[in-house]
Coordinates of C-alpha atoms in Angstrom, one line a residue:
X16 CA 8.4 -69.0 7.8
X17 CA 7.9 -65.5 8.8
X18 CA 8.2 -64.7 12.8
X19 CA 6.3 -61.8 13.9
X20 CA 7.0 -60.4 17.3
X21 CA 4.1 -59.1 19.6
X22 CA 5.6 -55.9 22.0
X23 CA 6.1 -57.1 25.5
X24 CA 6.3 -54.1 27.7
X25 CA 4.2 -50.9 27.3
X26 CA 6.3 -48.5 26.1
X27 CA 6.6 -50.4 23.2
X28 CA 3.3 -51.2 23.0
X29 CA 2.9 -47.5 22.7
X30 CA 5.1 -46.8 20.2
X31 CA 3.6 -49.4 17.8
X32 CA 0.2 -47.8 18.5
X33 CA 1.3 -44.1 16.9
X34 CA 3.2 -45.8 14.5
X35 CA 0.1 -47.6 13.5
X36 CA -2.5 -46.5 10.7
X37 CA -4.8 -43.4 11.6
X38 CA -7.8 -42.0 9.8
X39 CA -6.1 -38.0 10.1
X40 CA -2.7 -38.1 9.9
X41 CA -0.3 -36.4 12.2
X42 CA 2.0 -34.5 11.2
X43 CA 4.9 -35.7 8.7
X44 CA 8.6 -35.7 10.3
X45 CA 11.6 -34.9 8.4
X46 CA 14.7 -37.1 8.4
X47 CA 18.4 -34.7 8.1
X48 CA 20.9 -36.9 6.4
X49 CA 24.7 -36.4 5.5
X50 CA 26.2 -38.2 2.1
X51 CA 30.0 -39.6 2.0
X52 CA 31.5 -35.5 1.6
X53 CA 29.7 -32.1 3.1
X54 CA 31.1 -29.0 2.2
X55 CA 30.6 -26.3 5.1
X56 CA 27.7 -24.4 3.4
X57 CA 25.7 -27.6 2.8
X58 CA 26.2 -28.3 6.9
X59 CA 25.0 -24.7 7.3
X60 CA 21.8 -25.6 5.4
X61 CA 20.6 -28.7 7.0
X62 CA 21.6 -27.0 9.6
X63 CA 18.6 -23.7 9.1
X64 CA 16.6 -26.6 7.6
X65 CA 16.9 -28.5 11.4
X66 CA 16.4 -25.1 13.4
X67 CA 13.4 -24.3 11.1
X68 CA 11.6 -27.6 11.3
X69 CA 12.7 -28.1 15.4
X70 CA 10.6 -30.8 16.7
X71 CA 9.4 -32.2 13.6
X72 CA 12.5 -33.1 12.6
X73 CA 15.3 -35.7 12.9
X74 CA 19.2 -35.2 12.1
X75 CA 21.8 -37.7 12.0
X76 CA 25.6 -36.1 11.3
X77 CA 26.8 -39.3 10.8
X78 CA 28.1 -39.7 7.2
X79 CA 26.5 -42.7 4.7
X80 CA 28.3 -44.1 2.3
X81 CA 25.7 -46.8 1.2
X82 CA 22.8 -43.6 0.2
X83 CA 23.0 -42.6 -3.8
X84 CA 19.7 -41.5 -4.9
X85 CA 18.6 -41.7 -7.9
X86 CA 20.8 -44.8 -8.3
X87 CA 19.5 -48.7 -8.0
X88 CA 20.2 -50.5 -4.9
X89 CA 21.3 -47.5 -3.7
X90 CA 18.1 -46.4 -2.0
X91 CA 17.5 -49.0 0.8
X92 CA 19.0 -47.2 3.7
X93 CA 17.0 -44.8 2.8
X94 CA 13.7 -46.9 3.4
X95 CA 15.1 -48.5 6.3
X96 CA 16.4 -45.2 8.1
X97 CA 12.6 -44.1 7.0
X98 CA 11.2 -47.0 8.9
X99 CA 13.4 -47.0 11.4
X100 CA 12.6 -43.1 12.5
X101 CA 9.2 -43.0 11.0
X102 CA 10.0 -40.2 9.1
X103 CA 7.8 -39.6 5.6
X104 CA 10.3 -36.9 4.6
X105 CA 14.0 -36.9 3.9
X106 CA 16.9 -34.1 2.7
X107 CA 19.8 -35.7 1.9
X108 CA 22.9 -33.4 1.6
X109 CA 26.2 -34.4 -0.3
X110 CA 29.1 -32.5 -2.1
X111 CA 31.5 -33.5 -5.1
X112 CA 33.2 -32.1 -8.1
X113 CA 30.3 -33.2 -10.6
X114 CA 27.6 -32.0 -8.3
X115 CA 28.7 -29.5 -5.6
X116 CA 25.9 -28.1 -2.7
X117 CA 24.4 -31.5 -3.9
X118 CA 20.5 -31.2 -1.8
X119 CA 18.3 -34.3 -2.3
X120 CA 14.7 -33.8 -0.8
X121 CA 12.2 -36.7 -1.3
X122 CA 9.2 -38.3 0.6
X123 CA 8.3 -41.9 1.2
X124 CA 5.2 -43.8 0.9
X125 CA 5.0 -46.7 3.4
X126 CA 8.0 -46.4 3.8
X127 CA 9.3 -46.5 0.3
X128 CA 10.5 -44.0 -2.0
X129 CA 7.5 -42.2 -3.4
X130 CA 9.3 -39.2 -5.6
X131 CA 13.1 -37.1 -5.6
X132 CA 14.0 -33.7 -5.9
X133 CA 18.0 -32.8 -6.8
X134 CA 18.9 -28.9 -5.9
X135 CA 21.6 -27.0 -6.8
X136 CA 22.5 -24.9 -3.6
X137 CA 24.2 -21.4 -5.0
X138 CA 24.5 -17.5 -2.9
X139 CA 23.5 -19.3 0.3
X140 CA 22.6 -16.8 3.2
X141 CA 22.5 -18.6 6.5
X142 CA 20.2 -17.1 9.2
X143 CA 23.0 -16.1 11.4
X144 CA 23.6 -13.4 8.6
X145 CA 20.6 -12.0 9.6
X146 CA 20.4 -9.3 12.1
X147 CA 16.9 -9.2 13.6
X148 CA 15.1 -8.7 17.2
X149 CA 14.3 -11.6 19.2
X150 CA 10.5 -10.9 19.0
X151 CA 10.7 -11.5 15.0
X152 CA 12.5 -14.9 15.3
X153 CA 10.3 -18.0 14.1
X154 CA 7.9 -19.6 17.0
X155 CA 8.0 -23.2 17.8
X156 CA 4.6 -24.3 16.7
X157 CA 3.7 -21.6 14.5
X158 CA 2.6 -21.8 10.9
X159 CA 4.3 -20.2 7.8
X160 CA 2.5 -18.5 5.2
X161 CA 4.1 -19.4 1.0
X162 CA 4.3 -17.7 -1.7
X163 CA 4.9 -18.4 -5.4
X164 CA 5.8 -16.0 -7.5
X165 CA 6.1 -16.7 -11.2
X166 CA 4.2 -18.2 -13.9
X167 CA 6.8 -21.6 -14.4
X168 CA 4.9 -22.9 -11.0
X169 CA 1.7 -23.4 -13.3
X170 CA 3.2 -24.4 -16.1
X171 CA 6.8 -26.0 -15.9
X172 CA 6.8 -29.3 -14.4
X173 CA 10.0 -29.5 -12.6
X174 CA 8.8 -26.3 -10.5
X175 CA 5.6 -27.8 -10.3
X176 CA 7.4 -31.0 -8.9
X177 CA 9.7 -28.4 -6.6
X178 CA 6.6 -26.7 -4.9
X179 CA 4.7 -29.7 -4.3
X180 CA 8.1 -30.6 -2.6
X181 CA 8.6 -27.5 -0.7
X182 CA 4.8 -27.4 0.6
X183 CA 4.9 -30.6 1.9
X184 CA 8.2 -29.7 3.8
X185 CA 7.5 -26.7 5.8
X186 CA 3.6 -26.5 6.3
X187 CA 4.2 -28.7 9.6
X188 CA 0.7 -30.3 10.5
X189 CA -2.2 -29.7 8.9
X190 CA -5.1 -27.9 10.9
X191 CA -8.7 -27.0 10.7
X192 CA -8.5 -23.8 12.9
X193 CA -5.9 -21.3 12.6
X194 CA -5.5 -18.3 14.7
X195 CA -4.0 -15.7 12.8
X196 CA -1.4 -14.3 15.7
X197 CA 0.5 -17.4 14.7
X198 CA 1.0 -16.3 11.5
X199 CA 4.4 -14.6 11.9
X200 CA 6.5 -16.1 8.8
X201 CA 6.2 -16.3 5.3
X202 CA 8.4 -18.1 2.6
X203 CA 8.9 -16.6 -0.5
X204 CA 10.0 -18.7 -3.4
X205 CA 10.4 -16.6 -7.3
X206 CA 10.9 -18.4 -9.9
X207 CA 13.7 -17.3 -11.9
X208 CA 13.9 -19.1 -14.7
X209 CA 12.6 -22.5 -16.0
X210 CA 15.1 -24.4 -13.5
X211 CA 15.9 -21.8 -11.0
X212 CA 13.7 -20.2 -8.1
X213 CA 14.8 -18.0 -5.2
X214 CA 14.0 -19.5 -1.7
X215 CA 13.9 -17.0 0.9
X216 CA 12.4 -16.5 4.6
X217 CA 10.7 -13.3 6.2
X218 CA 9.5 -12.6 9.1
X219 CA 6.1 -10.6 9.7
X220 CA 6.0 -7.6 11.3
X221 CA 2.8 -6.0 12.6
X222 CA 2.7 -2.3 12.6
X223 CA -0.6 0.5 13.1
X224 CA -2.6 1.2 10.3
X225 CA -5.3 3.3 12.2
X226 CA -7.8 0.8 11.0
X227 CA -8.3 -2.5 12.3
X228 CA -6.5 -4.5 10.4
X229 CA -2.8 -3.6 11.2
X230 CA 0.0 -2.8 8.4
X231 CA 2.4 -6.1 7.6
X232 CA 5.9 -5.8 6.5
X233 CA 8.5 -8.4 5.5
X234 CA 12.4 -8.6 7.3
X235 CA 14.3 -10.9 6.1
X236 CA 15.5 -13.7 8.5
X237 CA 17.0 -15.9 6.8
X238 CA 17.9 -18.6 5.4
X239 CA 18.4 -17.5 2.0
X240 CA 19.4 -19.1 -1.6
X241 CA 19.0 -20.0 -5.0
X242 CA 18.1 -23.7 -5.7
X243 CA 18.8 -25.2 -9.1
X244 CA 17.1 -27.7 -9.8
X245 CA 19.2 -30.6 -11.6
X246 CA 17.2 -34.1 -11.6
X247 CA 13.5 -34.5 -10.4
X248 CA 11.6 -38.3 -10.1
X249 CA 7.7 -38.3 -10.4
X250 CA 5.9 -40.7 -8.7
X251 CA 4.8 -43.7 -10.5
X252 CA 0.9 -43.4 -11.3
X253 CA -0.4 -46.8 -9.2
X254 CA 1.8 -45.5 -6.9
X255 CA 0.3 -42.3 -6.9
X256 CA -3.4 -43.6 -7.0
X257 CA -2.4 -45.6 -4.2
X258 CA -1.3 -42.6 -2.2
X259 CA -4.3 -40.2 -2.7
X260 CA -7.1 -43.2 -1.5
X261 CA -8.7 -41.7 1.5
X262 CA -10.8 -43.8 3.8
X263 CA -14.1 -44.9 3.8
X264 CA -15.3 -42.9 7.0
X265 CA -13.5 -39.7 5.4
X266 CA -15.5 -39.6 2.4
X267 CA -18.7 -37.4 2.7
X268 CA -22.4 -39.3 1.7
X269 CA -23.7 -37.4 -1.5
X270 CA -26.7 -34.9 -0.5
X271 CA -29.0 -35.4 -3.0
X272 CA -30.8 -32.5 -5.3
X273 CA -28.1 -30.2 -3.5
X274 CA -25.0 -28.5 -5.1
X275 CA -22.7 -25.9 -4.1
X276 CA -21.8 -22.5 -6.0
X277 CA -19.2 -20.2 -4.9
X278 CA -21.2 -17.4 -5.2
X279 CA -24.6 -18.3 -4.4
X280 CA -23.5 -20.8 -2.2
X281 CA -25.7 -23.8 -1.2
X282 CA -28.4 -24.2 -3.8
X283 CA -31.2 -27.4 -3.3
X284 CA -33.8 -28.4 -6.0
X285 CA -37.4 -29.0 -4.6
X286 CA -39.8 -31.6 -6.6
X287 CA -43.4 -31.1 -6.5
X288 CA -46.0 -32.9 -7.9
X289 CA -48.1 -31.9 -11.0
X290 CA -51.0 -29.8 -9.9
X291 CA -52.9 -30.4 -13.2
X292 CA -54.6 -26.7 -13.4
X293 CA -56.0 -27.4 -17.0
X294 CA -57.4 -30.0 -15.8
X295 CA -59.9 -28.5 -13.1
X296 CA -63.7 -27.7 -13.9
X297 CA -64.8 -24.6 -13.4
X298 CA -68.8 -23.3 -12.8
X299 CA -70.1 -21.4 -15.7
X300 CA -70.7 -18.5 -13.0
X301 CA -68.1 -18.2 -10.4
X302 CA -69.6 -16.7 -6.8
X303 CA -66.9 -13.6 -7.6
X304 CA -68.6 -12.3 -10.7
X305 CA -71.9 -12.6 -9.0
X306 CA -71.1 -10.6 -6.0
X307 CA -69.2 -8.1 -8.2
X308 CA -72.9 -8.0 -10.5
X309 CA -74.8 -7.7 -7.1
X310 CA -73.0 -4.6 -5.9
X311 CA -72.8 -2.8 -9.4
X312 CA -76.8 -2.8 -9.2
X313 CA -76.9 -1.9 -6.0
X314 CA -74.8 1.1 -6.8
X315 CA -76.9 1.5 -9.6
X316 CA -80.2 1.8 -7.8
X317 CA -78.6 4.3 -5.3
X318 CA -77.5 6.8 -8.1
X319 CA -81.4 6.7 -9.5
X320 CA -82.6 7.3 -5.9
X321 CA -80.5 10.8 -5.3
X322 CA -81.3 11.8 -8.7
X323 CA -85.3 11.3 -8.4
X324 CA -84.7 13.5 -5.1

């Protein structure tokens, strides 16, 4: 028989409340994980990954033996750290002769793997490489901007699986208003070939432009790297049904006779009844045609007049 234990003091009672369910999500906290062996550029990455993500993020620098992704049975201390941090994202870091700068990034779904991502680390740039001002180091709280360049993120569907990935990584939490001050970073990911896609990280830079809108360049902060990618796992489709249900009070009523266009924008249809014109019966002499008669003759008479005078 199953025990379940009620919280007894209030800061527990607390915790289990923003643990519990919510109709808009907060935003998703990433779990840092070392594997049996590290190799000093993989701590370096975790590392940027940790300073980048600071306060959404989680790192334990203890090693684990028991985590091997991809592998069976190998996958619950993965769930369990998940539930035990309540963390929805993971990057798992490892190093070996068959896999070296070994990066595993996944995310969970109630608590439970939901899909993997293997990288190949290779010409890794930490940020301390960098040299920049203080004024154009990344804000705590501030949103990047991303960008894709390369046809394989439409149409390859390991890269497709790698930017889904990456997106839901370093967005942070989703908002409804933005103010475009905090935009101060963009990440820049090109795809290389079918496998391989340059990350990189830039800073904004706001300069005159004599108009209003100011002139933006790109400096290079750091990190950057190339990430190969080696072994992807899609989600399973129930799974992923499962997943994208949103709730009942979410989901907007249906307007009836209204659609949208992007162009034309809001566009309603209006039903009125039939006014059955044919139908109407109509005098032989309308009042119109009379009056028009009446004043043609009385125009008529006034012409005779002058000429008899």
């Amino acid at each position: 028989m199953l025990q379940i234990k009620t919280p007894k003091t209030g800061r527990a009672r607390r915790e289990v409340q923003k643990r519990a369910p919510k109709l808009v999500e907060s935003g998703k906290k990433t779990l840092i994980l070392h594997g049996t062996k590290t190799s000093d550029v993989l701590n370096t990455v975790l590392s940027d990954i940790y300073h980048l993500k600071k306060g959404e993020s989680i790192k334990y620098s203890r090693k684990n033996d028991s985590i091997r992704p991809f592998e069976s049975g190998g996958e619950t201390s993965l769930e369990f750290f998940s539930l035990k941090t309540d963390c929805s994202l993971f990057v798992f870091g490892s190093h070996s002769k068959k896999r070296p700068n070994n990066l595993v990034i996944g995310r969970t779904y109630d608590h439970h793997i939901y899909d993997l991502v293997e990288l190949g680390v290779e010409n890794f740039k930490s940020m301390e490489s960098f040299s920049y001002g203080r004024k154009l180091a990344p804000r705590l709280g501030s949103k990047p901007l991303f960008t894709f360049i390369g046809e394989g993120f439409e149409s390859v569907e390991e890269l497709k699986h790698l930017k889904e990935v990456l997106l839901d990584l370093f967005r942070g939490e989703a908002v409804s208003n933005l103010n475009i001050a905090g935009l101060d970073r963009v990440y820049v990911c090109t795809a290389l070939s079918s496998n391989k896609v340059l990350f990189t990280h830039c800073a904004l830079r706001l300069k005159k432009s004599g108009t209003i809108i100011p002139r933006m360049e790109l400096v290079e902060v750091g990190p950057s790297m190339d990430l190969l990618v080696r072994r992807h796992r899609l989600p399973d489709e129930s799974l992923r049904k499962e997943s994208m249900k949103k709730p009942h009070e979410l989901t907007k009523k249906k307007e009836k006779n209204v659609s949208r266009d992007s162009i034309q924008g809001k566009i309603g249809k209006i039903y009125m009844p039939d006014q059955q014109v044919g139908e109407k019966v109509l005098p032989n002499k309308a009042k119109g045609v009379k009056r028009e008669r009446r004043e043609a003759k009385m125009k008529g008479e006034a012409k005779k007049q002058k000429q008899d005078s």
